[in-house]
Amino acid sequence: MELLSGLLAAFRGVKENKVQPRIMEERALEVYDIIRTIRDPEKPSTLEDLDVVSESCVSVEEVAEDLYCVTIKFTPTVPHCSLATLIGLCLRVKLQRCLSFKHKLEIYISEGTHSTEEDINKQINDKERVSAAMENPSLREIVEQCVTEPD
């Protein structure tokens, strides 16, 4: 009986693994569709147009039943980009507003693409700092301009 239970469990595991990657891929595409239209704070282009984000920069993993960890690794246009923190903030705000599933969000600068990536990564993943930044009316207005969909 134990052998049969083990075989059934193994079969279910194999069956679930075939479905899981497709679901994760669909979730990642949903995330990408949300962030690709965010506008750059300085230029009249989207983050997708500037190659700051791409489909390959988004990954989604299921961490519990119906809870997903969304990881984004974006690439600033230059290694000394002064607006990298603001771009990270825009990514976070838009995803918090628009994602249709329960999630934990991790946003990072792609390794080796910014001179102060460690500091910025800490900043854009710190809830208190994000909250404080969004309380600043000037900063909030810029974020709104970047994340609002064009008419």
mmCIF file of C-alpha atoms in Angstrom:
data_model
loop_
_atom_site.group_PDB
_atom_site.id
_atom_site.type_symbol
_atom_site.label_atom_id
_atom_site.label_comp_id
_atom_site.label_asym_id
_atom_site.label_seq_id
_atom_site.Cartn_x
_atom_site.Cartn_y
_atom_site.Cartn_z
ATOM 1 C CA MET A 1 0.000 0.000 0.000
ATOM 2 C CA GLU A 2 2.846 2.395 0.863
ATOM 3 C CA LEU A 3 4.473 1.627 -2.458
ATOM 4 C CA LEU A 4 1.261 2.471 -4.291
ATOM 5 C CA SER A 5 0.900 5.737 -2.329
ATOM 6 C CA GLY A 6 4.500 6.637 -3.144
ATOM 7 C CA LEU A 7 3.980 5.917 -6.830
ATOM 8 C CA LEU A 8 0.786 7.993 -6.905
ATOM 9 C CA ALA A 9 2.525 10.864 -5.124
ATOM 10 C CA ALA A 10 5.439 10.683 -7.565
ATOM 11 C CA PHE A 11 3.045 10.616 -10.512
ATOM 12 C CA ARG A 12 1.159 13.638 -9.166
ATOM 13 C CA GLY A 13 4.478 15.440 -8.698
ATOM 14 C CA VAL A 14 5.461 14.782 -12.298
ATOM 15 C CA LYS A 15 2.022 15.840 -13.499
ATOM 16 C CA GLU A 16 2.119 19.072 -11.452
ATOM 17 C CA ASN A 17 5.622 19.943 -12.671
ATOM 18 C CA LYS A 18 4.429 19.847 -16.266
ATOM 19 C CA VAL A 19 1.700 22.399 -15.525
ATOM 20 C CA GLN A 20 3.676 24.665 -13.154
ATOM 21 C CA PRO A 21 6.242 26.068 -15.623
ATOM 22 C CA ARG A 22 3.491 27.151 -18.024
ATOM 23 C CA ILE A 23 1.623 28.933 -15.246
ATOM 24 C CA MET A 24 4.830 30.675 -14.116
ATOM 25 C CA GLU A 25 5.556 31.711 -17.702
ATOM 26 C CA GLU A 26 2.047 33.168 -18.032
ATOM 27 C CA ARG A 27 2.479 35.047 -14.748
ATOM 28 C CA ALA A 28 5.868 36.404 -15.905
ATOM 29 C CA LEU A 29 4.331 37.619 -19.167
ATOM 30 C CA GLU A 30 1.538 39.298 -17.209
ATOM 31 C CA VAL A 31 4.159 41.110 -15.107
ATOM 32 C CA TYR A 32 6.121 42.133 -18.184
ATOM 33 C CA ASP A 33 3.008 43.485 -19.909
ATOM 34 C CA ILE A 34 2.422 45.713 -16.888
ATOM 35 C CA ILE A 35 5.962 47.119 -16.584
ATOM 36 C CA ARG A 36 6.933 47.488 -20.231
ATOM 37 C CA THR A 37 4.778 50.616 -20.677
ATOM 38 C CA ILE A 38 6.248 52.526 -17.725
ATOM 39 C CA ARG A 39 7.752 55.713 -19.073
ATOM 40 C CA ASP A 40 11.308 56.801 -18.371
ATOM 41 C CA PRO A 41 11.431 59.807 -15.997
ATOM 42 C CA GLU A 42 13.794 61.742 -18.312
ATOM 43 C CA LYS A 43 13.134 60.549 -21.840
ATOM 44 C CA PRO A 44 9.920 60.343 -23.891
ATOM 45 C CA SER A 45 10.284 56.553 -24.138
ATOM 46 C CA THR A 46 9.086 53.490 -22.273
ATOM 47 C CA LEU A 47 11.354 51.243 -20.226
ATOM 48 C CA GLU A 48 10.843 48.590 -22.900
ATOM 49 C CA ASP A 49 11.931 50.994 -25.689
ATOM 50 C CA LEU A 50 15.143 51.765 -23.784
ATOM 51 C CA ASP A 51 15.857 48.079 -22.987
ATOM 52 C CA VAL A 52 15.673 48.833 -19.262
ATOM 53 C CA VAL A 53 13.218 45.927 -18.965
ATOM 54 C CA SER A 54 12.685 42.871 -21.151
ATOM 55 C CA GLU A 55 10.766 39.608 -20.894
ATOM 56 C CA SER A 56 13.913 37.869 -19.688
ATOM 57 C CA CYS A 57 14.289 40.247 -16.715
ATOM 58 C CA VAL A 58 11.102 38.910 -15.082
ATOM 59 C CA SER A 59 10.815 35.657 -13.168
ATOM 60 C CA VAL A 60 7.942 34.299 -11.113
ATOM 61 C CA GLU A 61 8.069 31.426 -8.632
ATOM 62 C CA GLU A 62 5.260 29.935 -6.612
ATOM 63 C CA VAL A 63 6.319 30.110 -2.942
ATOM 64 C CA ALA A 64 3.051 28.874 -1.418
ATOM 65 C CA GLU A 65 -0.363 27.971 -2.706
ATOM 66 C CA ASP A 66 -1.542 31.028 -4.661
ATOM 67 C CA LEU A 67 1.401 33.155 -3.477
ATOM 68 C CA TYR A 68 4.128 34.076 -5.939
ATOM 69 C CA CYS A 69 7.541 35.677 -5.693
ATOM 70 C CA VAL A 70 8.022 38.110 -8.572
ATOM 71 C CA THR A 71 11.629 39.060 -9.264
ATOM 72 C CA ILE A 72 12.576 41.815 -11.663
ATOM 73 C CA LYS A 73 16.144 42.642 -12.654
ATOM 74 C CA PHE A 74 16.221 45.862 -14.637
ATOM 75 C CA THR A 75 19.151 47.430 -16.476
ATOM 76 C CA PRO A 76 19.694 51.198 -16.238
ATOM 77 C CA THR A 77 20.696 52.906 -19.485
ATOM 78 C CA VAL A 78 24.083 53.988 -18.054
ATOM 79 C CA PRO A 79 26.177 52.711 -15.089
ATOM 80 C CA HIS A 80 25.838 56.033 -13.232
ATOM 81 C CA CYS A 81 22.101 56.567 -13.928
ATOM 82 C CA SER A 82 20.848 59.011 -11.310
ATOM 83 C CA LEU A 83 17.247 57.888 -11.808
ATOM 84 C CA ALA A 84 17.714 54.147 -11.171
ATOM 85 C CA THR A 85 16.069 54.402 -7.745
ATOM 86 C CA LEU A 86 13.108 56.266 -9.238
ATOM 87 C CA ILE A 87 12.744 53.621 -11.963
ATOM 88 C CA GLY A 88 12.723 50.907 -9.290
ATOM 89 C CA LEU A 89 10.084 52.844 -7.381
ATOM 90 C CA CYS A 90 7.936 53.136 -10.515
ATOM 91 C CA LEU A 91 8.215 49.379 -11.120
ATOM 92 C CA ARG A 92 7.141 48.655 -7.532
ATOM 93 C CA VAL A 93 4.213 51.093 -7.518
ATOM 94 C CA LYS A 94 2.780 49.940 -10.842
ATOM 95 C CA LEU A 95 3.029 46.255 -9.938
ATOM 96 C CA GLN A 96 1.505 46.772 -6.504
ATOM 97 C CA ARG A 97 -1.454 48.452 -8.192
ATOM 98 C CA CYS A 98 -1.906 46.191 -11.177
ATOM 99 C CA LEU A 99 -0.940 42.602 -10.420
ATOM 100 C CA SER A 100 -3.948 40.298 -10.353
ATOM 101 C CA PHE A 101 -2.399 37.667 -8.095
ATOM 102 C CA LYS A 102 -1.039 37.576 -4.545
ATOM 103 C CA HIS A 103 2.675 38.263 -4.646
ATOM 104 C CA LYS A 104 5.933 39.169 -2.943
ATOM 105 C CA LEU A 105 7.949 41.609 -5.017
ATOM 106 C CA GLU A 106 11.741 41.742 -5.353
ATOM 107 C CA ILE A 107 13.263 44.379 -7.629
ATOM 108 C CA TYR A 108 16.968 44.548 -8.374
ATOM 109 C CA ILE A 109 19.346 46.249 -10.738
ATOM 110 C CA SER A 110 20.988 43.680 -13.015
ATOM 111 C CA GLU A 111 24.325 42.706 -11.546
ATOM 112 C CA GLY A 112 27.227 44.815 -12.750
ATOM 113 C CA THR A 113 25.105 47.419 -14.564
ATOM 114 C CA HIS A 114 25.208 50.278 -12.036
ATOM 115 C CA SER A 115 27.947 51.822 -9.917
ATOM 116 C CA THR A 116 25.829 51.825 -6.718
ATOM 117 C CA GLU A 117 23.592 48.815 -7.367
ATOM 118 C CA GLU A 118 23.820 47.395 -3.818
ATOM 119 C CA ASP A 119 22.634 50.627 -2.197
ATOM 120 C CA ILE A 120 19.839 51.079 -4.720
ATOM 121 C CA ASN A 121 18.709 47.456 -4.375
ATOM 122 C CA LYS A 122 18.385 47.918 -0.608
ATOM 123 C CA GLN A 123 16.493 51.156 -1.055
ATOM 124 C CA ILE A 124 13.922 49.923 -3.576
ATOM 125 C CA ASN A 125 13.194 46.789 -1.532
ATOM 126 C CA ASP A 126 12.778 48.588 1.816
ATOM 127 C CA LYS A 127 9.071 49.121 2.587
ATOM 128 C CA GLU A 128 9.679 52.096 4.891
ATOM 129 C CA ARG A 129 11.827 53.920 2.342
ATOM 130 C CA VAL A 130 9.323 53.254 -0.439
ATOM 131 C CA SER A 131 6.484 54.496 1.753
ATOM 132 C CA ALA A 132 8.422 57.628 2.724
ATOM 133 C CA ALA A 133 9.291 58.335 -0.915
ATOM 134 C CA MET A 134 5.632 58.102 -1.935
ATOM 135 C CA GLU A 135 4.685 60.618 0.773
ATOM 136 C CA ASN A 136 6.805 63.240 -1.002
ATOM 137 C CA PRO A 137 4.339 65.120 -3.291
ATOM 138 C CA SER A 138 6.940 65.959 -5.949
ATOM 139 C CA LEU A 139 8.232 62.405 -6.144
ATOM 140 C CA ARG A 140 4.703 60.972 -6.135
ATOM 141 C CA GLU A 141 3.776 63.225 -9.082
ATOM 142 C CA ILE A 142 6.775 62.024 -11.107
ATOM 143 C CA VAL A 143 5.949 58.381 -10.335
ATOM 144 C CA GLU A 144 2.325 58.953 -11.373
ATOM 145 C CA GLN A 145 3.445 60.464 -14.686
ATOM 146 C CA CYS A 146 5.679 57.467 -15.344
ATOM 147 C CA VAL A 147 3.188 54.724 -14.432
ATOM 148 C CA THR A 148 -0.022 56.202 -15.871
ATOM 149 C CA GLU A 149 -1.027 54.560 -19.131
ATOM 150 C CA PRO A 150 -1.133 56.898 -22.137
ATOM 151 C CA ASP A 151 -4.613 57.681 -23.434
#
